[in-house]
Coordinates of C-alpha atoms and ligand atoms in Angstrom, one line a residue:
X1 CA 0.0 0.0 0.0
X2 CA 1.6 3.3 -1.0
X3 CA 1.7 6.4 1.1
X4 CA -1.3 8.2 -0.6
X5 CA -3.6 5.1 0.0
X6 CA -2.5 4.9 3.6
X7 CA -3.1 8.6 4.2
X8 CA -6.6 8.4 2.6
X9 CA -7.6 5.3 4.5
X10 CA -6.1 6.8 7.7
X11 CA -8.2 9.9 7.3
X12 CA -11.3 7.8 6.7
X13 CA -10.7 5.7 9.9
X14 CA -9.9 8.9 11.8
X15 CA -13.2 10.5 10.7
X16 CA -15.2 7.4 11.9
X17 CA -13.3 7.4 15.2
X18 CA -13.8 11.1 15.6
X19 CA -17.5 10.6 15.2
X20 CA -17.6 8.1 18.0
X21 CA -15.4 10.3 20.3
X22 CA -17.7 13.2 19.5
X23 CA -20.9 11.2 20.3
X24 CA -19.3 10.0 23.6
X25 CA -18.3 13.5 24.6
X26 CA -21.8 14.8 23.9
X27 CA -23.3 12.0 26.0
X28 CA -21.1 13.1 28.9
X29 CA -22.3 16.7 28.4
X30 CA -18.9 18.0 27.5
X31 CA -20.4 20.3 24.9
X32 CA -22.3 22.2 27.5
X33 CA -26.0 22.7 27.8
X34 CA -27.8 22.0 24.5
X35 CA -31.1 23.5 25.9
X36 CA -29.4 26.8 26.7
X37 CA -27.8 27.1 23.3
X38 CA -31.1 26.2 21.5
X39 CA -32.9 29.2 23.0
X40 CA -30.0 31.5 22.3
X41 CA -31.8 32.9 19.3
X42 CA -34.7 34.1 21.4
X43 CA -34.7 37.0 23.8
X44 CA -36.1 36.7 27.3
X45 CA -39.7 35.5 27.3
X46 CA -39.7 35.4 23.5
X47 CA -40.1 31.6 23.1
X48 CA -43.7 31.2 21.8
X49 CA -43.7 34.6 19.9
X50 CA -43.7 34.1 16.2
X51 CA -41.7 36.4 13.9
X52 CA -42.0 36.8 10.1
X53 CA -41.5 40.3 8.7
X54 CA -42.6 39.0 5.3
X55 CA -46.1 38.2 6.6
X56 CA -49.0 40.7 6.5
X57 CA -50.6 41.8 9.7
X58 CA -53.4 39.3 9.2
X59 CA -51.0 36.5 8.4
X60 CA -49.0 37.3 11.5
X61 CA -52.1 37.1 13.7
X62 CA -53.1 33.8 12.2
X63 CA -49.5 32.5 12.6
X64 CA -49.4 33.4 16.2
X65 CA -52.8 31.9 16.7
X66 CA -51.7 28.7 15.1
X67 CA -48.5 28.5 17.2
X68 CA -49.3 29.9 20.6
X69 CA -52.3 32.2 21.1
X70 CA -51.1 33.1 24.6
X71 CA -48.4 35.3 23.0
X72 CA -50.9 37.3 20.9
X73 CA -50.4 40.5 22.9
X74 CA -46.9 39.8 24.2
X75 CA -44.5 42.8 24.3
X76 CA -40.8 42.6 23.9
X77 CA -38.2 43.7 26.4
X78 CA -36.9 47.2 25.3
X79 CA -33.3 46.3 26.1
X80 CA -33.4 43.2 24.0
X81 CA -35.1 45.0 21.1
X82 CA -32.4 47.7 21.3
X83 CA -29.6 45.1 21.1
X84 CA -31.2 43.4 18.2
X85 CA -32.0 46.6 16.3
X86 CA -28.3 47.7 16.7
X87 CA -27.2 44.3 15.5
X88 CA -29.4 44.5 12.4
X89 CA -28.4 48.1 11.7
X90 CA -24.7 47.3 11.9
X91 CA -25.1 44.8 9.0
X92 CA -27.9 46.4 6.9
X93 CA -25.7 48.3 4.4
X94 CA -23.4 45.4 3.5
X95 CA -26.3 42.9 3.5
X96 CA -28.5 45.1 1.3
X97 CA -25.7 45.5 -1.2
X98 CA -24.9 41.7 -1.3
X99 CA -28.5 40.7 -1.7
X100 CA -29.1 43.3 -4.4
X101 CA -26.2 42.0 -6.4
X102 CA -27.3 38.4 -5.9
X103 CA -30.8 39.2 -7.3
X104 CA -29.3 40.8 -10.4
X105 CA -27.1 37.7 -11.0
X106 CA -30.1 35.4 -10.4
X107 CA -32.0 37.0 -13.3
X108 CA -29.1 37.0 -15.7
X109 CA -28.2 33.4 -14.7
X110 CA -31.7 32.2 -15.3
X111 CA -31.9 33.8 -18.7
X112 CA -28.5 32.1 -19.6
X113 CA -29.9 28.8 -18.3
X114 CA -33.0 29.2 -20.4
X115 CA -31.0 29.9 -23.5
X116 CA -28.8 26.8 -22.9
X117 CA -31.9 24.7 -22.3
X118 CA -33.6 25.7 -25.5
X119 CA -30.4 25.0 -27.5
X120 CA -30.5 21.4 -26.4
X121 CA -33.7 20.7 -28.3
X122 CA -33.4 23.5 -30.9
X123 CA -29.6 23.5 -31.7
X124 CA -29.8 25.8 -34.6
X125 CA -31.3 28.7 -32.6
X126 CA -29.0 31.7 -32.0
X127 CA -25.8 30.3 -33.4
X128 CA -24.4 33.4 -35.1
X129 CA -22.8 34.8 -31.9
X130 CA -20.0 32.8 -30.5
X131 CA -20.8 33.7 -26.8
X132 CA -24.4 32.4 -27.3
X133 CA -23.2 28.9 -28.3
X134 CA -23.9 26.1 -25.8
X135 CA -20.2 25.6 -25.0
X136 CA -20.1 29.2 -23.6
X137 CA -23.6 30.0 -22.4
X138 CA -23.8 26.8 -20.3
X139 CA -20.6 27.6 -18.2
X140 CA -21.8 31.3 -18.1
X141 CA -25.1 29.9 -16.5
X142 CA -23.3 27.6 -14.1
X143 CA -20.7 30.1 -12.9
X144 CA -23.4 32.9 -12.6
X145 CA -25.6 30.7 -10.4
X146 CA -22.7 29.4 -8.3
X147 CA -20.5 32.4 -7.8
X148 CA -23.1 35.1 -8.6
X149 CA -26.5 34.3 -7.2
X150 CA -25.9 31.4 -4.7
X151 CA -22.6 32.8 -3.2
X152 CA -23.7 36.4 -2.9
X153 CA -27.1 35.4 -1.4
X154 CA -25.3 33.1 1.0
X155 CA -22.8 35.7 2.0
X156 CA -25.5 38.4 2.5
X157 CA -27.6 36.1 4.7
X158 CA -24.6 34.9 6.7
X159 CA -23.5 38.5 7.3
X160 CA -27.0 39.4 8.6
X161 CA -27.1 36.3 10.8
X162 CA -23.7 36.8 12.5
X163 CA -24.5 39.9 14.6
X164 CA -27.9 38.5 15.5
X165 CA -26.5 35.2 16.6
X166 CA -23.6 36.7 18.5
X167 CA -25.8 39.6 19.9
X168 CA -23.0 41.9 18.9
X169 CA -22.8 44.6 16.3
X170 CA -21.0 43.6 13.1
X171 CA -17.3 44.6 13.4
X172 CA -15.4 45.5 10.2
X173 CA -18.3 45.6 7.7
X174 CA -16.1 47.6 5.4
X175 CA -13.9 44.6 4.8
X176 CA -16.9 42.6 3.7
X177 CA -18.0 45.5 1.4
X178 CA -14.5 45.5 -0.1
X179 CA -14.5 41.7 -0.4
X180 CA -18.0 41.8 -2.0
X181 CA -16.8 44.4 -4.5
X182 CA -13.8 42.3 -5.5
X183 CA -15.9 39.3 -5.8
X184 CA -18.4 41.1 -8.0
X185 CA -15.6 42.4 -10.3
X186 CA -14.3 38.8 -10.4
X187 CA -17.7 37.3 -11.4
X188 CA -18.3 40.1 -14.0
X189 CA -14.8 39.6 -15.5
X190 CA -15.1 35.8 -15.4
X191 CA -18.4 35.9 -17.2
X192 CA -17.0 38.2 -19.9
X193 CA -13.9 36.0 -20.2
X194 CA -16.0 32.8 -20.7
X195 CA -18.2 34.7 -23.3
X196 CA -15.0 35.6 -25.2
X197 CA -13.8 32.0 -25.1
X198 CA -11.2 32.2 -22.3
X199 CA -11.8 29.4 -19.9
X200 CA -9.6 27.2 -17.7
X201 CA -11.6 24.3 -19.1
X202 CA -12.5 22.6 -15.8
X203 CA -16.1 22.4 -14.7
X204 CA -16.9 24.8 -11.8
X205 CA -13.4 26.3 -12.3
X206 CA -13.9 27.8 -15.7
X207 CA -12.9 31.4 -14.8
X208 CA -9.2 32.1 -15.8
X209 CA -7.0 31.7 -12.7
X210 CA -5.9 35.3 -12.8
X211 CA -9.5 36.3 -12.2
X212 CA -9.9 33.7 -9.5
X213 CA -7.5 35.7 -7.4
X214 CA -10.2 38.3 -6.9
X215 CA -12.6 35.6 -5.6
X216 CA -10.0 34.1 -3.2
X217 CA -9.1 37.6 -1.8
X218 CA -12.8 38.7 -1.9
X219 CA -13.9 35.5 -0.2
X220 CA -11.3 35.9 2.6
X221 CA -12.2 39.5 3.2
X222 CA -15.9 38.8 3.4
X223 CA -15.2 36.3 6.2
X224 CA -13.1 38.8 8.1
X225 CA -15.9 40.6 9.9
X226 CA -17.1 37.3 11.2
X227 CA -13.8 36.6 13.0
X228 CA -13.7 40.2 14.4
X229 CA -17.3 39.9 15.6
X230 CA -16.6 36.5 17.1
X231 CA -13.8 38.0 19.2
X232 CA -16.2 40.6 20.7
X233 CA -19.2 38.4 21.0
X234 CA -21.6 38.9 23.9
X235 CA -22.9 35.3 24.1
X236 CA -21.4 32.3 25.8
X237 CA -22.7 29.5 23.5
X238 CA -22.2 29.4 19.8
X239 CA -25.5 28.6 18.2
X240 CA -25.2 25.8 15.5
X241 CA -25.7 28.3 12.6
X242 CA -22.5 30.0 13.7
X243 CA -20.6 26.7 13.4
X244 CA -21.9 26.3 9.9
X245 CA -21.2 29.9 8.8
X246 CA -17.7 30.0 10.3
X247 CA -16.8 26.7 8.7
X248 CA -18.1 27.7 5.3
X249 CA -16.4 31.1 5.3
X250 CA -13.1 29.4 6.3
X251 CA -13.4 26.4 3.9
X252 CA -14.3 28.3 0.7
X253 CA -11.1 30.4 0.2
X254 CA -8.9 27.4 0.9
X255 CA -10.8 25.1 -1.5
X256 CA -10.9 27.7 -4.2
X257 CA -7.2 28.6 -3.8
X258 CA -6.0 24.9 -3.9
X259 CA -8.2 24.1 -6.9
X260 CA -7.2 27.0 -9.0
X261 CA -3.5 27.0 -8.3
X262 CA -1.9 27.0 -11.7
X263 CA 0.5 24.2 -12.8
X264 CA -0.1 22.1 -9.7
X265 CA -2.2 19.2 -11.0
X266 CA -2.1 17.4 -14.3
X267 CA -3.9 14.6 -16.1
X268 CA -5.9 12.2 -13.9
X269 CA -4.7 14.0 -10.8
X270 CA -6.2 17.2 -12.2
X271 CA -9.5 15.4 -12.8
X272 CA -9.5 14.1 -9.2
X273 CA -8.7 17.5 -7.9
X274 CA -11.4 19.0 -10.1
X275 CA -14.1 16.8 -8.5
X276 CA -12.6 17.1 -5.0
X277 CA -13.4 20.8 -5.5
X278 CA -16.6 20.2 -7.5
X279 CA -18.3 18.4 -4.6
X280 CA -16.6 20.3 -1.8
X281 CA -17.9 23.6 -3.1
X282 CA -21.4 22.2 -2.8
X283 CA -20.9 20.4 0.6
X284 CA -18.5 22.7 2.4
X285 CA -19.7 26.1 1.0
X286 CA -23.3 26.2 -0.2
X287 CA -24.6 23.4 2.2
X288 CA -23.3 25.0 5.4
X289 CA -24.6 28.4 4.5
X290 CA -28.0 27.0 3.5
X291 CA -28.3 24.9 6.7
X292 CA -27.2 27.8 8.9
X293 CA -30.1 29.8 7.6
X294 CA -32.6 27.0 7.9
X295 CA -31.4 26.4 11.5
X296 CA -32.1 30.0 12.4
X297 CA -35.2 30.9 10.5
X298 CA -37.4 27.8 11.1
X299 CA -37.3 28.1 14.9
X300 CA -37.3 31.9 14.8
X301 CA -40.5 32.1 12.7
X302 CA -42.2 29.5 14.7
X303 CA -41.1 30.9 18.1
X304 CA -40.0 27.4 19.0
X305 CA -36.5 26.1 19.7
X306 CA -35.1 23.4 17.5
X307 CA -36.1 19.8 18.4
X308 CA -32.6 18.6 19.5
X309 CA -29.7 20.9 19.8
X310 CA -27.2 18.0 20.3
X311 CA -28.5 16.4 17.1
X312 CA -27.7 19.6 15.2
X313 CA -24.1 19.5 16.5
X314 CA -23.8 15.8 15.5
X315 CA -25.1 16.9 12.0
X316 CA -22.5 19.6 11.7
X317 CA -19.5 17.5 12.8
X318 CA -20.4 14.5 10.8
X319 CA -20.7 16.7 7.7
X320 CA -17.2 18.0 8.5
X321 CA -15.9 14.5 9.0
X322 CA -17.3 12.9 5.9
X323 CA -17.9 15.4 3.2
X324 CA -14.4 16.2 2.1
X325 CA -13.7 12.8 0.5
X326 CA -16.9 12.3 -1.5
X327 CA -15.8 14.0 -4.7
X328 CA -14.5 10.8 -6.3
X329 CA -18.1 9.7 -6.9
X330 CA -18.1 12.0 -10.0
X331 CA -15.4 9.9 -11.6
X332 CA -17.0 6.4 -11.2
X333 CA -15.9 4.4 -14.3
X334 CA -13.1 6.9 -15.0
X335 CA -9.4 6.1 -15.3
X336 CA -8.9 6.6 -11.6
X337 CA -7.7 4.1 -9.0
X338 CA -10.7 2.1 -7.8
X339 CA -9.8 2.3 -4.1
X340 CA -10.2 6.1 -4.4
X341 CA -13.6 5.8 -5.9
X342 CA -14.6 3.1 -3.4
X343 CA -13.6 5.4 -0.5
X344 CA -15.7 8.2 -2.0
X345 CA -18.7 5.9 -2.3
X346 CA -18.4 4.8 1.3
X347 CA -18.1 8.4 2.4
X348 CA -21.2 9.2 0.3
X349 CA -23.1 6.6 2.2
X350 CA -21.8 7.8 5.5
X351 CA -23.3 11.2 4.6
X352 CA -26.6 9.6 5.6
X353 CA -25.6 10.4 9.2
X354 CA -25.6 14.3 8.9
X355 CA -28.5 14.2 6.5
X356 CA -30.7 12.2 8.8
X357 CA -29.6 14.3 11.8
X358 CA -30.8 17.5 9.9
X359 CA -33.9 15.8 8.6
X360 CA -35.1 14.6 12.1
X361 CA -34.3 17.9 13.7
X362 CA -36.1 20.0 11.1
X363 CA -39.0 17.7 10.8
X364 CA -39.7 17.5 14.5
X365 CA -39.3 21.2 14.9
X366 CA -42.1 21.8 12.4
X367 CA -44.1 18.7 13.2
X368 CA -47.6 19.5 14.5
X369 CA -47.3 23.0 13.2
X370 CA -47.5 22.5 9.4
X371 CA -50.5 24.9 9.3
X372 CA -48.0 27.7 10.0
X373 CA -46.8 27.3 6.4
X374 CA -50.1 28.8 5.3
X375 CA -49.4 32.1 7.0
X376 CA -45.6 32.5 6.8
X377 CA -44.0 33.2 3.4
X378 CA -40.6 32.8 4.9
X379 CA -41.4 29.4 6.3
X380 CA -43.0 28.2 3.1
X381 CA -39.8 28.6 1.1
X382 CA -37.4 27.4 3.9
X383 CA -39.3 24.3 5.0
X384 CA -39.7 23.3 1.4
X385 CA -35.9 23.9 0.9
X386 CA -35.0 21.9 4.0
X387 CA -37.2 19.0 2.8
X388 CA -35.5 19.1 -0.6
X389 CA -32.1 19.1 1.1
X390 CA -32.9 15.7 2.5
X391 CA -34.3 14.5 -0.8
X392 CA -31.2 15.7 -2.8
X393 CA -28.8 14.1 -0.3
X394 CA -30.6 10.7 -0.1
X395 CA -30.8 10.7 -3.9
X396 CA -27.1 11.7 -4.1
X397 CA -26.0 8.8 -1.8
X398 CA -27.9 6.3 -3.9
X399 CA -26.6 7.9 -7.1
X400 CA -23.1 7.3 -5.8
X401 CA -23.6 3.6 -5.8
X402 CA -21.8 2.0 -8.8
X403 CA -25.0 0.1 -9.9
X404 CA -27.1 3.3 -10.1
X405 CA -24.3 5.6 -11.4
X406 CA -23.7 3.2 -14.3
X407 CA -27.2 4.3 -15.5
X408 CA -27.3 7.9 -14.5
X409 CA -23.7 9.2 -15.3
X410 CA -23.5 11.2 -18.5
X411 CA -27.3 11.7 -18.5
X412 CA -29.7 14.5 -17.8
X413 CA -30.6 12.7 -14.6
X414 CA -27.5 14.2 -12.9
X415 CA -28.6 17.7 -14.1
X416 CA -32.0 17.1 -12.4
X417 CA -30.2 16.1 -9.2
X418 CA -28.0 19.2 -9.5
X419 CA -31.0 21.4 -9.6
X420 CA -32.7 19.6 -6.7
X421 CA -29.7 20.4 -4.6
X422 CA -28.7 23.9 -5.6
X423 CA -32.1 25.1 -6.6
X424 CA -34.7 23.0 -4.6
X425 CA -32.6 23.2 -1.4
X426 CA -30.2 26.1 -1.5
X427 CA -32.1 28.7 -3.6
X428 CA -35.4 28.0 -1.9
X429 CA -33.8 28.6 1.5
X430 CA -32.2 31.8 0.2
X431 CA -35.5 33.1 -1.2
X432 CA -37.2 32.5 2.3
X433 CA -34.3 34.1 4.1
X434 CA -34.3 37.2 1.8
X435 CA -38.1 37.6 2.4
X436 CA -37.4 37.7 6.2
X437 CA -34.3 39.9 6.1
X438 CA -35.1 42.7 3.6
X439 CA -38.0 44.3 5.6
X440 CA -35.5 44.5 8.5
X441 CA -32.8 46.0 6.3
X442 CA -35.1 48.5 4.5
X443 CA -37.5 49.1 7.4
X444 CA -40.2 48.7 4.8
X445 CA -42.6 45.9 4.2
X446 CA -42.8 43.9 1.0
X447 CA -45.3 46.1 -1.0
X448 CA -47.4 43.4 -2.7
X449 CA -47.8 40.1 -0.7
X450 CA -49.5 38.5 -3.8
X451 CA -46.1 38.8 -5.6
X452 CA -44.5 36.6 -2.9
X453 CA -47.2 34.0 -3.6
X454 CA -46.8 34.3 -7.4
X455 CA -43.1 33.8 -7.0
X456 CA -43.6 30.7 -4.8
X457 CA -46.1 29.0 -7.1
X458 CA -44.2 29.8 -10.3
X459 CA -40.9 28.5 -9.0
X460 CA -42.5 25.5 -7.3
X461 CA -44.5 24.5 -10.4
X462 CA -41.7 25.3 -12.8
X463 CA -39.2 23.3 -10.8
X464 CA -41.5 20.3 -10.5
X465 CA -41.8 20.2 -14.3
X466 CA -38.0 20.6 -14.6
X467 CA -37.1 18.0 -12.1
X468 CA -39.6 15.3 -12.8
X469 CA -39.2 15.7 -16.6
X470 CA -35.5 15.5 -16.6
X471 CA -35.2 12.7 -14.0
X472 CA -37.4 10.4 -16.2
X473 CA -35.8 11.6 -19.4
X474 CA -32.3 11.1 -18.0
X475 CA -33.1 7.6 -16.6
X476 CA -34.5 6.4 -19.9
X477 CA -31.5 7.9 -21.7
X478 CA -29.1 6.0 -19.4
X479 CA -30.9 2.7 -20.0
X480 CA -30.9 3.3 -23.8
X481 CA -27.2 4.1 -23.7
X482 CA -26.5 0.8 -21.9
X483 CA -28.5 -1.2 -24.4
X484 CA -26.2 -2.5 -27.1
X485 CA -29.1 -3.0 -29.5
X486 CA -30.2 0.7 -29.4
X487 CA -28.3 3.0 -31.8
X488 CA -26.7 5.9 -29.8
X489 CA -28.7 8.5 -31.7
X490 CA -31.9 7.0 -30.4
X491 CA -30.7 7.6 -26.9
X492 CA -30.4 11.3 -27.8
X493 CA -33.7 11.7 -29.7
X494 CA -35.7 10.0 -27.0
X495 CA -34.7 12.8 -24.6
X496 CA -36.2 15.6 -26.7
X497 CA -39.7 15.8 -25.2
X498 CA -38.1 15.8 -21.7
X499 CA -35.7 18.6 -22.7
X500 CA -38.7 20.6 -24.1
X501 CA -40.4 20.0 -20.7
X502 CA -37.3 21.4 -19.0
X503 CA -37.5 24.6 -21.1
X504 CA -41.2 25.0 -20.1
X505 CA -40.4 24.4 -16.4
X506 CA -37.3 26.7 -16.7
X507 CA -39.4 29.5 -18.3
X508 CA -41.8 29.4 -15.3
X509 CA -38.8 29.5 -12.9
X510 CA -37.3 32.4 -14.8
X511 CA -40.7 34.2 -14.7
X512 CA -40.9 33.6 -11.0
X513 CA -37.4 35.1 -10.6
X514 CA -38.5 38.2 -12.6
X515 CA -41.5 38.6 -10.3
X516 CA -39.1 38.3 -7.3
X517 CA -36.6 40.7 -8.7
X518 CA -39.3 43.3 -9.6
X519 CA -40.7 43.0 -6.1
X520 CA -37.2 43.3 -4.6
X521 CA -36.5 46.5 -6.5
X522 CA -39.9 48.0 -5.7
X523 CA -39.1 47.5 -2.1
X524 CA -35.6 49.0 -2.6
X525 CA -37.3 52.1 -4.0
X526 CA -39.9 52.1 -1.2
X527 CA -42.6 51.8 -3.9
X528 CA -46.1 50.8 -3.1
X529 CA -48.3 51.1 0.0
X530 CA -46.6 52.1 3.2
X531 CA -47.1 49.4 5.8
X532 CA -44.6 49.3 8.6
X533 CA -46.1 46.9 11.1
X534 CA -44.0 43.8 10.5
X535 CA -40.9 45.5 9.1
X536 CA -40.0 47.0 12.4
X537 CA -39.0 45.1 15.5
X538 CA -40.7 47.8 17.6
X539 CA -43.6 50.1 17.0
X540 CA -42.6 53.2 15.0
X541 CA -42.8 55.4 18.1
X542 CA -40.9 52.9 20.3
X543 CA -38.2 52.1 17.7
X544 CA -35.9 55.1 18.2
X545 CA -36.0 54.8 21.9
X546 CA -35.4 51.1 21.7
X547 CA -32.5 51.7 19.4
X548 CA -30.7 53.8 22.0
X549 CA -28.6 51.9 24.5
X550 CA -30.9 51.3 27.5
X551 CA -29.3 52.4 30.8
X552 CA -28.3 49.4 32.9
X553 CA -30.6 50.5 35.8
X554 CA -33.6 50.7 33.5
X555 CA -32.8 47.4 32.0
X556 CA -32.5 45.8 35.4
X557 CA -35.9 47.1 36.3
X558 CA -37.2 45.1 33.3
X559 CA -38.5 48.0 31.5
X560 CA -40.8 46.9 28.6
X561 CA -41.8 48.6 25.4
X562 CA -42.0 48.0 21.7
X563 CA -44.4 45.5 20.3
X564 CA -44.1 41.9 19.0
X565 CA -42.8 41.9 15.4
Ligands
LIG601 C1 -31.0 29.7 -9.4 C2 -31.4 28.9 -10.3 C3 -30.5 27.8 -10.8 C4 -29.5 27.1 -10.3 C5 -28.9 27.2 -8.9 C6 -29.0 26.2 -11.3 C7 -27.9 25.3 -11.2 C8 -27.3 24.6 -12.2 C9 -26.2 23.7 -12.0 C10 -25.5 23.4 -10.7 C11 -25.9 23.2 -13.3 C12 -24.8 22.2 -13.6 C13 -25.5 20.8 -13.7 C14 -24.6 19.7 -14.0 O1 -23.5 19.8 -14.6 O2 -25.0 18.5 -13.7 C15 -26.8 23.8 -14.2 C16 -26.9 23.5 -15.5 C17 -27.9 23.8 -16.3 N1 -29.1 24.6 -15.9 FE1 -29.4 25.5 -14.2 N2 -29.7 26.4 -12.4 C18 -30.7 27.3 -12.2 C19 -31.7 27.8 -13.0 C20 -31.9 27.3 -14.3 C21 -33.0 27.7 -15.1 C22 -34.1 28.6 -14.8 C23 -32.8 27.0 -16.3 C24 -33.7 27.1 -17.4 C25 -34.1 26.0 -18.1 C26 -31.6 26.2 -16.2 C27 -31.1 25.3 -17.1 C28 -29.9 24.7 -17.1 C29 -29.2 24.0 -18.2 C30 -29.8 23.9 -19.6 C31 -28.0 23.5 -17.7 C32 -27.0 22.7 -18.5 C33 -27.3 21.2 -18.5 C34 -26.4 20.3 -19.3 O3 -25.2 20.6 -19.4 O4 -26.9 19.3 -19.8 N3 -31.1 26.3 -14.9 N4 -27.7 24.6 -13.5
LIG602 C1 -25.3 13.1 0.7 C2 -25.2 14.1 -0.1 C3 -25.0 14.0 -1.6 C4 -24.4 13.0 -2.3 C5 -23.8 11.7 -1.8 C6 -24.4 13.4 -3.7 C7 -23.9 12.7 -4.7 C8 -23.9 13.1 -6.1 C9 -23.5 12.3 -7.2 C10 -23.1 10.8 -7.1 C11 -23.5 13.1 -8.3 C12 -23.4 12.6 -9.7 C13 -22.0 12.4 -10.2 C14 -22.0 11.9 -11.6 O1 -22.5 10.9 -11.9 O2 -21.4 12.7 -12.4 C15 -23.9 14.4 -7.9 C16 -24.0 15.5 -8.7 C17 -24.3 16.7 -8.2 N1 -24.7 17.1 -7.0 FE1 -25.0 15.9 -5.4 N2 -25.0 14.7 -3.8 C18 -25.3 15.1 -2.5 C19 -26.0 16.2 -2.1 C20 -26.0 17.3 -2.9 C21 -26.4 18.7 -2.5 C22 -26.9 19.0 -1.1 C23 -26.2 19.5 -3.5 C24 -26.5 21.0 -3.6 C25 -26.3 21.8 -2.7 C26 -25.7 18.7 -4.6 C27 -25.4 19.2 -5.9 C28 -24.9 18.4 -7.0 C29 -24.6 19.0 -8.2 C30 -24.7 20.5 -8.6 C31 -24.2 18.0 -9.0 C32 -23.7 18.1 -10.5 C33 -22.3 18.3 -10.5 C34 -21.8 18.5 -12.0 O3 -21.8 17.5 -12.7 O4 -21.5 19.6 -12.4 N3 -25.6 17.4 -4.2 N4 -24.1 14.4 -6.5

């Protein structure tokens, strides 16, 4: 056994051992009090009080009625409201900027995806311009969704959560603004470069490496305020979302730097590195940011702590232990040593541990309260996203098995799975989070609640058509490719109706994104009816007072004021 094999096997055994040590330490209570950490996201007496700034006044009433009618008239502690208002204010500029840029990328990325989709069943459409050919517009779409929409939305949501979770104003927001600016210049330059035909030629790593430097430096700068704020934090326990955000912000620049370092990897080694990165960017960057948001917003909207705090920590650590070696499952059947592939398949199955931990936790937090989904726009998107996280991951683990991958690899089935993960899970969670966050950032309610519903139903319907159509089409395509009696071209033509269905589904999704973007910018311009009930943490007259630091004596007396959000 050579050194590389021993090291890989060693790390695998170590991760399994680490999991057992972790479980044993948790059983002995070495991780502190789970219960105390779970209620950390609530202020004193706030458990039971619902919160969804995206809901209308009537919806909020119904939501509170459905969860805990005893809190219908509850008032918040002025000191706590003041702390939270200052935390929100400290991040609002940088968060507003990041989310605005993310929404612009979402629209452009969707249009690029739609063009790529149509080309797969109408290949002669729009072929005069080189940048519109499939070979360029497809990577433009992928990189815009990954580094434009998903990353910027994830960063914006993370930067908003950090001061709230640490009950401390965001320190060094200017570093994040600079980082976000570098990142945006990088995504713009990378998109133009791909359009002009300059690409590094590796999937997920197409931007020329000189441009990647902007994303590495930008990514590191964006994470900087989190470390500074952590140093000044006013809380004893770190809520599980902080673990996920800190890990994601630390992992991304390292992954991106190693993967893009020029002249380091060649041939098969380069392909292995490509997919080590390709899956780690999903599992160690997008997934932690998406789960951090779900772990905050689901309990917060419901006014109910998560079901098991210890289970959430088990989920985090087992993700950290097992995810980093799954990338090899993208190369099943490739010219890669089979032990490497086998380890990646075993790790892919081990991923069931964190996935089930998250699924149990989120299901039992919402269980019995599914009616709340009727009244909370935020919850509707995020609970759907959390469910689709479980679905994508279980599907992924099965897809990593050699027997299944033999059928699905090189087919549209993989593309359906890719959208289940990055769209069904991650993007849905981001939509819900943005609906919650923006009223707090802008101090203005979403002007037209019907547009939130239109967005939800358009993207849900569109995505269902996209996912179901392509999964069936891809599976039949795989079976046809494996059948020696079927000519190869038949395996291509049989997919055409499914590809057309994808264009229909994709058009609905794109329309949903246009509605979302229009609503987002209407809010940005404070267009539409003025309703401030839910957007403010405290009543308009109480807000300025609450925003002022409350003298310790007054706070000690338990002064109350402000109203439930
Ligand atoms: C935020 C929304 C979206 C996200 C996060 C997303 C994500 C992705 C990802 C990760 C891939 C790479 C898949 C793979 O290589 O297996 C991809 C490819 C693709 N996406 Fe999207 N997508 C989004 C929206 C759309 C929309 C609205 C359409 C319109 C139909 C679309 C059409 C496509 C097409 C045609 C491909 C190329 C598939 C291929 O190479 O066979 N996507 N997208
Ligand atoms: C336990 C968790 C998961 C496992 C084991 C897993 C496994 C897999 C496998 C086996 C493939 C297909 C490889 C191939 O045949 O080429 C794949 C592709 C993909 N998965 Fe997952 N998956 C998981 C979760 C997720 C999640 C949560 C996301 C999104 C956040 C995601 C996004 C993707 C994407 C975008 C691709 C397409 C990559 C490409 O070809 O460009 N997966 N996954």
